């Protein structure tokens, strides 16, 4: 069973197909303590996989800490990200926590990308040497 944990509605994109950023148009995020309690409850109920989503989950201030916590609890972790924050530190955390990283990459056409995401970030995602 998979526990989806929505960490934040904050995102650095405004994708037309994703409503996470529209919820009240103000950033909302789950606290570290509540996220840990959700992970603990999930394990008690038999969940073995957790997917961190958002908005953009890596924006959450305790994102790496939560990945490490989930890994220590025995979860297999999955992250769905737009790929904008794939830093060396983030990649190291993903490797250490054996996280499956799914990068949302919708098109190679810059105009269509801008239309879909509301941002001019295609070259940033494509040129990210860490991805």
Tab-separated table of N, CA, C and O in Angstrom:
chain	number	residue	atom	x	y	z
A	1	UNK	N	0.841	-1.175	0.000
A	1	UNK	CA	0.000	0.000	0.000
A	1	UNK	C	0.888	1.241	0.000
A	1	UNK	O	1.960	1.236	0.586
A	2	UNK	N	0.415	2.296	-0.635
A	2	UNK	CA	1.174	3.532	-0.785
A	2	UNK	C	0.490	4.676	-0.027
A	2	UNK	O	-0.686	4.934	-0.223
A	3	UNK	N	1.254	5.346	0.821
A	3	UNK	CA	0.769	6.512	1.553
A	3	UNK	C	1.234	7.758	0.814
A	3	UNK	O	2.431	8.017	0.726
A	4	UNK	N	0.287	8.517	0.240
A	4	UNK	CA	0.622	9.791	-0.397
A	4	UNK	C	0.627	10.861	0.682
A	4	UNK	O	-0.370	11.048	1.386
A	5	UNK	N	1.747	11.563	0.796
A	5	UNK	CA	1.865	12.606	1.790
A	5	UNK	C	2.083	13.939	1.075
A	5	UNK	O	3.141	14.176	0.497
A	6	UNK	N	1.049	14.772	1.086
A	6	UNK	CA	1.104	16.083	0.441
A	6	UNK	C	1.757	17.056	1.418
A	6	UNK	O	1.128	17.460	2.386
A	7	UNK	N	3.006	17.405	1.153
A	7	UNK	CA	3.777	18.216	2.086
A	7	UNK	C	3.438	19.702	2.033
A	7	UNK	O	3.470	20.382	3.047
A	8	UNK	N	3.143	20.216	0.838
A	8	UNK	CA	2.919	21.647	0.687
A	8	UNK	C	2.119	21.923	-0.581
A	8	UNK	O	2.153	21.127	-1.517
A	9	UNK	N	1.436	23.051	-0.586
A	9	UNK	CA	0.789	23.502	-1.823
A	9	UNK	C	1.707	24.446	-2.590
A	9	UNK	O	1.410	24.812	-3.714
A	10	UNK	N	2.820	24.830	-1.963
A	10	UNK	CA	3.756	25.754	-2.615
A	10	UNK	C	4.406	25.088	-3.823
A	10	UNK	O	4.699	23.895	-3.812
A	11	UNK	N	4.602	25.885	-4.863
A	11	UNK	CA	5.270	25.386	-6.058
A	11	UNK	C	5.889	26.558	-6.794
A	11	UNK	O	5.390	27.679	-6.727
A	12	UNK	N	6.971	26.274	-7.480
A	12	UNK	CA	7.628	27.300	-8.281
A	12	UNK	C	7.114	27.289	-9.716
A	12	UNK	O	7.647	27.988	-10.567
A	13	UNK	N	6.093	26.504	-9.989
A	13	UNK	CA	5.425	26.481	-11.282
A	13	UNK	C	3.926	26.652	-11.048
A	13	UNK	O	3.456	26.536	-9.918
A	14	UNK	N	3.205	26.908	-12.095
A	14	UNK	CA	1.750	27.065	-12.032
A	14	UNK	C	1.116	26.198	-13.114
A	14	UNK	O	0.437	26.683	-14.005
A	15	UNK	N	1.355	24.902	-13.032
A	15	UNK	CA	0.905	23.990	-14.078
A	15	UNK	C	-0.621	24.001	-14.215
A	15	UNK	O	-1.350	23.893	-13.222
A	16	UNK	N	-1.055	24.104	-15.458
A	16	UNK	CA	-2.483	24.195	-15.741
A	16	UNK	C	-3.242	22.927	-15.359
A	16	UNK	O	-4.439	22.973	-15.101
A	17	UNK	N	-2.556	21.809	-15.282
A	17	UNK	CA	-3.203	20.528	-14.991
A	17	UNK	C	-3.115	20.155	-13.515
A	17	UNK	O	-3.597	19.113	-13.107
A	18	UNK	N	-2.489	20.993	-12.699
A	18	UNK	CA	-2.316	20.710	-11.269
A	18	UNK	C	-2.967	21.804	-10.459
A	18	UNK	O	-2.647	22.980	-10.626
A	19	UNK	N	-3.852	21.450	-9.571
A	19	UNK	CA	-4.547	22.447	-8.777
A	19	UNK	C	-3.933	22.691	-7.414
A	19	UNK	O	-4.443	23.496	-6.653
A	20	UNK	N	-2.823	22.022	-7.081
A	20	UNK	CA	-2.250	22.159	-5.733
A	20	UNK	C	-1.979	23.606	-5.370
A	20	UNK	O	-2.259	24.048	-4.259
A	21	UNK	N	-1.445	24.360	-6.290
A	21	UNK	CA	-1.077	25.751	-6.010
A	21	UNK	C	-2.291	26.679	-5.944
A	21	UNK	O	-2.188	27.808	-5.495
A	22	UNK	N	-3.446	26.203	-6.375
A	22	UNK	CA	-4.647	27.042	-6.368
A	22	UNK	C	-5.416	27.017	-5.054
A	22	UNK	O	-6.271	27.851	-4.828
A	23	UNK	N	-5.125	26.074	-4.160
A	23	UNK	CA	-5.886	25.957	-2.920
A	23	UNK	C	-5.725	27.223	-2.093
A	23	UNK	O	-4.787	27.371	-1.334
A	24	UNK	N	-6.643	28.149	-2.262
A	24	UNK	CA	-6.600	29.388	-1.520
A	24	UNK	C	-5.516	30.337	-1.987
A	24	UNK	O	-5.366	31.413	-1.437
A	25	UNK	N	-4.736	29.922	-2.973
A	25	UNK	CA	-3.638	30.728	-3.513
A	25	UNK	C	-2.616	31.143	-2.457
A	25	UNK	O	-1.809	32.006	-2.667
A	26	UNK	N	-2.674	30.531	-1.306
A	26	UNK	CA	-1.684	30.784	-0.272
A	26	UNK	C	-1.016	29.471	0.077
A	26	UNK	O	-1.662	28.432	0.159
A	27	UNK	N	0.282	29.562	0.312
A	27	UNK	CA	1.046	28.361	0.633
A	27	UNK	C	0.523	27.727	1.923
A	27	UNK	O	0.328	28.397	2.925
A	28	UNK	N	0.319	26.438	1.880
A	28	UNK	CA	-0.029	25.671	3.069
A	28	UNK	C	0.912	24.480	3.118
A	28	UNK	O	1.257	23.918	2.080
A	29	UNK	N	1.354	24.133	4.313
A	29	UNK	CA	2.217	22.964	4.427
A	29	UNK	C	1.937	22.235	5.724
A	29	UNK	O	1.505	22.828	6.705
A	30	UNK	N	2.199	20.953	5.698
A	30	UNK	CA	2.041	20.133	6.891
A	30	UNK	C	3.289	20.333	7.756
A	30	UNK	O	4.397	20.463	7.237
A	31	UNK	N	3.107	20.377	9.056
A	31	UNK	CA	4.253	20.552	9.954
A	31	UNK	C	5.068	19.258	9.990
A	31	UNK	O	4.562	18.177	9.667
A	32	UNK	N	6.305	19.383	10.399
A	32	UNK	CA	7.173	18.210	10.525
A	32	UNK	C	6.532	17.180	11.466
A	32	UNK	O	6.456	16.003	11.148
A	33	UNK	N	6.042	17.652	12.607
A	33	UNK	CA	5.445	16.743	13.589
A	33	UNK	C	4.236	15.997	13.052
A	33	UNK	O	4.099	14.786	13.249
A	34	UNK	N	3.357	16.702	12.350
A	34	UNK	CA	2.176	16.045	11.774
A	34	UNK	C	2.570	15.070	10.668
A	34	UNK	O	1.965	14.005	10.529
A	35	UNK	N	3.576	15.423	9.900
A	35	UNK	CA	4.036	14.514	8.844
A	35	UNK	C	4.607	13.239	9.452
A	35	UNK	O	4.321	12.136	8.982
A	36	UNK	N	5.387	13.381	10.510
A	36	UNK	CA	5.953	12.193	11.184
A	36	UNK	C	4.837	11.334	11.757
A	36	UNK	O	4.858	10.107	11.620
A	37	UNK	N	3.840	11.965	12.359
A	37	UNK	CA	2.710	11.188	12.899
A	37	UNK	C	1.958	10.460	11.786
A	37	UNK	O	1.529	9.314	11.962
A	38	UNK	N	1.798	11.100	10.632
A	38	UNK	CA	1.140	10.439	9.501
A	38	UNK	C	1.966	9.246	9.037
A	38	UNK	O	1.407	8.175	8.742
A	39	UNK	N	3.283	9.403	8.990
A	39	UNK	CA	4.158	8.290	8.599
A	39	UNK	C	4.072	7.150	9.617
A	39	UNK	O	3.989	5.975	9.235
A	40	UNK	N	4.082	7.483	10.895
A	40	UNK	CA	3.970	6.456	11.938
A	40	UNK	C	2.637	5.720	11.833
A	40	UNK	O	2.601	4.477	11.905
A	41	UNK	N	1.556	6.454	11.652
A	41	UNK	CA	0.236	5.839	11.520
A	41	UNK	C	0.189	4.948	10.288
A	41	UNK	O	-0.361	3.837	10.342
A	42	UNK	N	0.764	5.415	9.203
A	42	UNK	CA	0.818	4.600	7.990
A	42	UNK	C	1.526	3.276	8.211
A	42	UNK	O	1.053	2.230	7.763
A	43	UNK	N	2.654	3.314	8.902
A	43	UNK	CA	3.393	2.063	9.174
A	43	UNK	C	2.555	1.137	10.051
A	43	UNK	O	2.521	-0.071	9.817
A	44	UNK	N	1.888	1.705	11.055
A	44	UNK	CA	1.029	0.894	11.926
A	44	UNK	C	-0.082	0.224	11.137
A	44	UNK	O	-0.513	-0.882	11.471
A	45	UNK	N	-0.555	0.882	10.089
A	45	UNK	CA	-1.643	0.351	9.252
A	45	UNK	C	-1.123	-0.556	8.137
A	45	UNK	O	-1.904	-1.072	7.349
A	46	UNK	N	0.197	-0.713	8.030
A	46	UNK	CA	0.752	-1.625	7.045
A	46	UNK	C	1.258	-1.006	5.757
A	46	UNK	O	1.623	-1.712	4.831
A	47	UNK	N	1.307	0.315	5.689
A	47	UNK	CA	1.841	0.967	4.490
A	47	UNK	C	3.339	0.727	4.409
A	47	UNK	O	4.043	0.823	5.415
A	48	UNK	N	3.827	0.425	3.212
A	48	UNK	CA	5.250	0.144	3.019
A	48	UNK	C	5.923	1.165	2.110
A	48	UNK	O	7.140	1.247	2.081
A	49	UNK	N	5.126	1.905	1.355
A	49	UNK	CA	5.640	2.898	0.408
A	49	UNK	C	4.999	4.235	0.751
A	49	UNK	O	3.820	4.287	1.086
A	50	UNK	N	5.776	5.304	0.662
A	50	UNK	CA	5.198	6.641	0.793
A	50	UNK	C	5.689	7.506	-0.360
A	50	UNK	O	6.847	7.433	-0.755
A	51	UNK	N	4.765	8.271	-0.906
A	51	UNK	CA	5.077	9.204	-1.983
A	51	UNK	C	4.931	10.621	-1.442
A	51	UNK	O	3.878	10.983	-0.927
A	52	UNK	N	5.996	11.393	-1.549
A	52	UNK	CA	5.963	12.799	-1.157
A	52	UNK	C	5.576	13.624	-2.368
A	52	UNK	O	6.217	13.569	-3.411
A	53	UNK	N	4.486	14.378	-2.222
A	53	UNK	CA	3.987	15.202	-3.307
A	53	UNK	C	3.694	16.596	-2.779
A	53	UNK	O	3.925	16.898	-1.617
A	54	UNK	N	3.137	17.419	-3.631
A	54	UNK	CA	2.774	18.771	-3.239
A	54	UNK	C	1.709	19.262	-4.188
A	54	UNK	O	0.916	18.480	-4.680
A	55	UNK	N	1.880	20.459	-4.486
A	55	UNK	CA	2.888	21.388	-4.885
A	55	UNK	C	4.208	20.688	-5.206
A	55	UNK	O	4.260	19.555	-5.651
A	56	UNK	N	5.252	21.434	-4.967
A	56	UNK	CA	6.614	20.918	-5.151
A	56	UNK	C	7.135	20.498	-3.784
A	56	UNK	O	7.434	21.344	-2.937
A	57	UNK	N	7.230	19.172	-3.532
A	57	UNK	CA	7.568	18.699	-2.187
A	57	UNK	C	8.932	19.167	-1.689
A	57	UNK	O	9.101	19.398	-0.488
A	58	UNK	N	9.887	19.358	-2.582
A	58	UNK	CA	11.228	19.744	-2.137
A	58	UNK	C	11.289	21.181	-1.614
A	58	UNK	O	12.292	21.588	-1.039
A	59	UNK	N	10.200	21.950	-1.764
A	59	UNK	CA	10.130	23.298	-1.195
A	59	UNK	C	9.904	23.240	0.319
A	59	UNK	O	10.279	24.150	1.046
A	60	UNK	N	9.324	22.153	0.792
A	60	UNK	CA	9.028	22.032	2.228
A	60	UNK	C	10.322	22.172	3.025
A	60	UNK	O	11.332	21.553	2.695
A	61	UNK	N	10.310	22.983	4.103
A	61	UNK	CA	11.553	23.232	4.846
A	61	UNK	C	12.172	21.995	5.495
A	61	UNK	O	13.375	21.974	5.752
A	62	UNK	N	11.382	20.963	5.750
A	62	UNK	CA	11.898	19.743	6.374
A	62	UNK	C	11.921	18.559	5.411
A	62	UNK	O	11.912	17.403	5.837
A	63	UNK	N	11.948	18.839	4.129
A	63	UNK	CA	11.837	17.783	3.123
A	63	UNK	C	12.887	16.684	3.301
A	63	UNK	O	12.550	15.506	3.421
A	64	UNK	N	14.155	17.036	3.338
A	64	UNK	CA	15.207	16.021	3.454
A	64	UNK	C	15.102	15.275	4.777
A	64	UNK	O	15.280	14.053	4.832
A	65	UNK	N	14.784	15.996	5.810
A	65	UNK	CA	14.609	15.384	7.135
A	65	UNK	C	13.464	14.366	7.122
A	65	UNK	O	13.556	13.286	7.723
A	66	UNK	N	12.380	14.695	6.424
A	66	UNK	CA	11.243	13.766	6.336
A	66	UNK	C	11.587	12.540	5.501
A	66	UNK	O	11.159	11.430	5.833
A	67	UNK	N	12.349	12.725	4.433
A	67	UNK	CA	12.797	11.567	3.653
A	67	UNK	C	13.612	10.618	4.528
A	67	UNK	O	13.416	9.401	4.499
A	68	UNK	N	14.532	11.176	5.297
A	68	UNK	CA	15.369	10.358	6.175
A	68	UNK	C	14.547	9.664	7.248
A	68	UNK	O	14.776	8.497	7.570
A	69	UNK	N	13.556	10.369	7.788
A	69	UNK	CA	12.667	9.793	8.791
A	69	UNK	C	11.894	8.611	8.209
A	69	UNK	O	11.810	7.546	8.825
A	70	UNK	N	11.334	8.800	7.021
A	70	UNK	CA	10.565	7.732	6.373
A	70	UNK	C	11.454	6.517	6.091
A	70	UNK	O	11.044	5.373	6.306
A	71	UNK	N	12.668	6.775	5.644
A	71	UNK	CA	13.598	5.680	5.354
A	71	UNK	C	13.924	4.903	6.626
A	71	UNK	O	13.933	3.677	6.635
A	72	UNK	N	14.140	5.610	7.732
A	72	UNK	CA	14.437	4.953	9.018
A	72	UNK	C	13.254	4.132	9.518
A	72	UNK	O	13.442	3.134	10.215
A	73	UNK	N	12.029	4.554	9.159
A	73	UNK	CA	10.831	3.799	9.554
A	73	UNK	C	10.626	2.562	8.677
A	73	UNK	O	9.733	1.770	8.937
A	74	UNK	N	11.422	2.434	7.626
A	74	UNK	CA	11.309	1.270	6.761
A	74	UNK	C	10.484	1.479	5.505
A	74	UNK	O	10.199	0.517	4.780
A	75	UNK	N	10.104	2.712	5.228
A	75	UNK	CA	9.365	2.997	4.002
A	75	UNK	C	10.279	2.939	2.784
A	75	UNK	O	11.461	3.279	2.867
A	76	UNK	N	9.709	2.557	1.676
A	76	UNK	CA	10.288	2.836	0.373
A	76	UNK	C	9.744	4.204	0.019
A	76	UNK	O	8.536	4.447	0.133
A	77	UNK	N	10.590	5.118	-0.401
A	77	UNK	CA	10.131	6.476	-0.658
A	77	UNK	C	10.146	6.808	-2.146
A	77	UNK	O	11.028	6.386	-2.887
A	78	UNK	N	9.134	7.572	-2.537
A	78	UNK	CA	8.964	8.034	-3.912
A	78	UNK	C	8.711	9.536	-3.842
A	78	UNK	O	8.008	9.999	-2.951
A	79	UNK	N	9.295	10.288	-4.773
A	79	UNK	CA	9.086	11.729	-4.833
A	79	UNK	C	8.674	12.088	-6.247
A	79	UNK	O	9.301	11.647	-7.211
A	80	UNK	N	7.621	12.879	-6.357
A	80	UNK	CA	7.237	13.458	-7.638
A	80	UNK	C	7.627	14.927	-7.587
A	80	UNK	O	7.162	15.660	-6.714
A	81	UNK	N	8.505	15.338	-8.509
A	81	UNK	CA	9.082	16.680	-8.480
A	81	UNK	C	9.117	17.277	-9.878
A	81	UNK	O	9.094	16.546	-10.865
A	82	UNK	N	9.216	18.602	-9.942
A	82	UNK	CA	9.373	19.239	-11.247
A	82	UNK	C	10.837	19.349	-11.652
A	82	UNK	O	11.147	19.833	-12.724
A	83	UNK	N	11.747	18.924	-10.783
A	83	UNK	CA	13.165	18.858	-11.127
A	83	UNK	C	13.935	20.154	-10.994
A	83	UNK	O	15.112	20.204	-11.325
A	84	UNK	N	13.314	21.195	-10.478
A	84	UNK	CA	13.991	22.488	-10.376
A	84	UNK	C	15.010	22.535	-9.244
A	84	UNK	O	15.935	23.326	-9.275
A	85	UNK	N	14.858	21.682	-8.239
A	85	UNK	CA	15.741	21.730	-7.068
A	85	UNK	C	16.592	20.472	-6.927
A	85	UNK	O	16.811	19.998	-5.824
A	86	UNK	N	17.075	19.953	-8.022
A	86	UNK	CA	17.917	18.758	-7.962
A	86	UNK	C	19.367	19.171	-7.723
A	86	UNK	O	20.209	19.102	-8.605
A	87	UNK	N	19.646	19.571	-6.490
A	87	UNK	CA	21.000	19.961	-6.106
A	87	UNK	C	21.802	18.708	-5.744
A	87	UNK	O	21.228	17.629	-5.542
A	88	UNK	N	23.111	18.875	-5.626
A	88	UNK	CA	23.954	17.744	-5.203
A	88	UNK	C	23.509	17.219	-3.840
A	88	UNK	O	23.451	16.020	-3.623
A	89	UNK	N	23.196	18.136	-2.914
A	89	UNK	CA	22.738	17.733	-1.586
A	89	UNK	C	21.447	16.924	-1.676
A	89	UNK	O	21.289	15.901	-1.004
A	90	UNK	N	20.521	17.370	-2.526
A	90	UNK	CA	19.251	16.670	-2.681
A	90	UNK	C	19.485	15.280	-3.280
A	90	UNK	O	18.916	14.287	-2.818
A	91	UNK	N	20.318	15.208	-4.298
A	91	UNK	CA	20.629	13.914	-4.927
A	91	UNK	C	21.267	12.973	-3.908
A	91	UNK	O	20.926	11.783	-3.857
A	92	UNK	N	22.175	13.478	-3.074
A	92	UNK	CA	22.795	12.648	-2.032
A	92	UNK	C	21.749	12.103	-1.069
A	92	UNK	O	21.802	10.939	-0.675
A	93	UNK	N	20.780	12.946	-0.700
A	93	UNK	CA	19.711	12.498	0.198
A	93	UNK	C	18.866	11.426	-0.480
A	93	UNK	O	18.529	10.406	0.130
A	94	UNK	N	18.520	11.642	-1.752
A	94	UNK	CA	17.750	10.636	-2.482
A	94	UNK	C	18.488	9.306	-2.520
A	94	UNK	O	17.894	8.244	-2.316
A	95	UNK	N	19.765	9.356	-2.786
A	95	UNK	CA	20.552	8.106	-2.839
A	95	UNK	C	20.612	7.439	-1.468
A	95	UNK	O	20.424	6.231	-1.357
A	96	UNK	N	20.908	8.229	-0.436
A	96	UNK	CA	21.026	7.683	0.916
A	96	UNK	C	19.709	7.050	1.368
A	96	UNK	O	19.697	6.032	2.044
A	97	UNK	N	18.594	7.662	0.975
A	97	UNK	CA	17.272	7.160	1.385
A	97	UNK	C	16.675	6.196	0.362
A	97	UNK	O	15.544	5.754	0.529
A	98	UNK	N	17.447	5.882	-0.676
A	98	UNK	CA	17.003	4.970	-1.738
A	98	UNK	C	15.624	5.361	-2.262
A	98	UNK	O	14.689	4.556	-2.298
A	99	UNK	N	15.524	6.625	-2.671
A	99	UNK	CA	14.263	7.210	-3.117
A	99	UNK	C	14.108	7.102	-4.628
A	99	UNK	O	15.035	7.419	-5.369
A	100	UNK	N	12.945	6.679	-5.059
A	100	UNK	CA	12.588	6.713	-6.469
A	100	UNK	C	12.138	8.133	-6.778
A	100	UNK	O	11.202	8.643	-6.156
A	101	UNK	N	12.821	8.792	-7.707
A	101	UNK	CA	12.510	10.176	-8.047
A	101	UNK	C	11.834	10.208	-9.410
A	101	UNK	O	12.398	9.733	-10.394
A	102	UNK	N	10.631	10.764	-9.444
A	102	UNK	CA	9.886	10.923	-10.695
A	102	UNK	C	9.856	12.401	-11.039
A	102	UNK	O	9.277	13.199	-10.306
A	103	UNK	N	10.523	12.761	-12.142
A	103	UNK	CA	10.547	14.152	-12.574
A	103	UNK	C	9.438	14.352	-13.600
A	103	UNK	O	9.380	13.647	-14.604
A	104	UNK	N	8.566	15.317	-13.330
A	104	UNK	CA	7.493	15.656	-14.263
A	104	UNK	C	8.102	16.450	-15.417
A	104	UNK	O	8.482	17.596	-15.242
A	105	UNK	N	8.190	15.833	-16.547
A	105	UNK	CA	8.798	16.452	-17.735
A	105	UNK	C	7.792	16.287	-18.851
A	105	UNK	O	7.654	15.204	-19.402
A	106	UNK	N	7.066	17.331	-19.200
A	106	UNK	CA	5.874	17.204	-20.028
A	106	UNK	C	6.071	17.440	-21.518
A	106	UNK	O	5.270	16.972	-22.314
A	107	UNK	N	7.107	18.181	-21.887
A	107	UNK	CA	7.318	18.485	-23.296
A	107	UNK	C	8.731	19.020	-23.500
A	107	UNK	O	9.345	19.522	-22.552
A	108	UNK	N	9.228	18.917	-24.714
A	108	UNK	CA	10.503	19.534	-25.081
A	108	UNK	C	10.290	20.834	-25.850
A	108	UNK	O	11.251	21.508	-26.207
A	109	UNK	N	9.035	21.187	-26.073
A	109	UNK	CA	8.700	22.405	-26.795
A	109	UNK	C	8.619	23.563	-25.796
A	109	UNK	O	7.754	23.574	-24.918
A	110	UNK	N	9.523	24.568	-25.913
A	110	UNK	CA	9.551	25.661	-24.930
A	110	UNK	C	8.230	26.428	-24.802
A	110	UNK	O	7.817	26.759	-23.690
A	111	UNK	N	7.558	26.698	-25.913
A	111	UNK	CA	6.293	27.438	-25.847
A	111	UNK	C	5.205	26.614	-25.154
A	111	UNK	O	4.426	27.137	-24.357
A	112	UNK	N	5.144	25.323	-25.479
A	112	UNK	CA	4.166	24.460	-24.838
A	112	UNK	C	4.485	24.304	-23.351
A	112	UNK	O	3.586	24.331	-22.509
A	113	UNK	N	5.765	24.169	-23.023
A	113	UNK	CA	6.174	24.079	-21.615
A	113	UNK	C	5.700	25.314	-20.852
A	113	UNK	O	5.130	25.200	-19.765
A	114	UNK	N	5.934	26.490	-21.423
A	114	UNK	CA	5.520	27.721	-20.765
A	114	UNK	C	3.998	27.781	-20.623
A	114	UNK	O	3.478	28.202	-19.591
A	115	UNK	N	3.294	27.317	-21.627
A	115	UNK	CA	1.842	27.293	-21.577
A	115	UNK	C	1.343	26.334	-20.491
A	115	UNK	O	0.410	26.650	-19.752
A	116	UNK	N	1.973	25.167	-20.374
A	116	UNK	CA	1.551	24.167	-19.397
A	116	UNK	C	1.908	24.542	-17.964
A	116	UNK	O	1.133	24.317	-17.045
A	117	UNK	N	3.123	25.085	-17.785
A	117	UNK	CA	3.630	25.305	-16.428
A	117	UNK	C	3.524	26.742	-15.945
A	117	UNK	O	3.775	27.010	-14.775
A	118	UNK	N	3.222	27.647	-16.855
A	118	UNK	CA	3.164	29.050	-16.474
A	118	UNK	C	4.524	29.641	-16.176
A	118	UNK	O	4.630	30.696	-15.555
A	119	UNK	N	5.591	28.945	-16.586
A	119	UNK	CA	6.956	29.407	-16.321
A	119	UNK	C	7.832	29.197	-17.553
A	119	UNK	O	7.543	28.362	-18.403
A	120	UNK	N	8.928	29.914	-17.593
A	120	UNK	CA	9.916	29.751	-18.649
A	120	UNK	C	11.111	28.996	-18.070
A	120	UNK	O	12.211	29.533	-17.946
A	121	UNK	N	10.891	27.743	-17.676
A	121	UNK	CA	11.904	26.985	-16.943
A	121	UNK	C	12.393	25.735	-17.672
A	121	UNK	O	13.188	24.984	-17.116
A	122	UNK	N	11.948	25.512	-18.888
A	122	UNK	CA	12.336	24.282	-19.590
A	122	UNK	C	13.846	24.134	-19.680
A	122	UNK	O	14.388	23.059	-19.395
A	123	UNK	N	14.556	25.185	-20.042
A	123	UNK	CA	16.013	25.067	-20.191
A	123	UNK	C	16.667	24.754	-18.854
A	123	UNK	O	17.639	23.999	-18.798
A	124	UNK	N	16.140	25.280	-17.765
A	124	UNK	CA	16.701	24.995	-16.439
A	124	UNK	C	16.579	23.513	-16.118
A	124	UNK	O	17.530	22.884	-15.660
A	125	UNK	N	15.407	22.940	-16.357
A	125	UNK	CA	15.195	21.522	-16.068
A	125	UNK	C	16.042	20.660	-17.005
A	125	UNK	O	16.710	19.724	-16.566
A	126	UNK	N	16.061	20.993	-18.292
A	126	UNK	CA	16.837	20.215	-19.258
A	126	UNK	C	18.323	20.273	-18.985
A	126	UNK	O	19.037	19.288	-19.172
A	127	UNK	N	18.830	21.427	-18.561
A	127	UNK	CA	20.260	21.605	-18.365
A	127	UNK	C	20.732	21.206	-16.978
A	127	UNK	O	21.928	21.276	-16.700
A	128	UNK	N	19.835	20.776	-16.115
A	128	UNK	CA	20.224	20.373	-14.766
A	128	UNK	C	21.118	19.147	-14.860
A	128	UNK	O	20.665	18.056	-15.200
A	129	UNK	N	22.364	19.313	-14.571
A	129	UNK	CA	23.345	18.233	-14.702
A	129	UNK	C	23.176	17.156	-13.624
A	129	UNK	O	23.737	16.087	-13.712
A	130	UNK	N	22.394	17.454	-12.594
A	130	UNK	CA	22.184	16.493	-11.520
A	130	UNK	C	21.068	15.510	-11.803
A	130	UNK	O	20.944	14.499	-11.150
A	131	UNK	N	20.209	15.859	-12.783
A	131	UNK	CA	19.043	15.017	-13.053
A	131	UNK	C	19.440	13.692	-13.661
A	131	UNK	O	20.479	13.516	-14.211
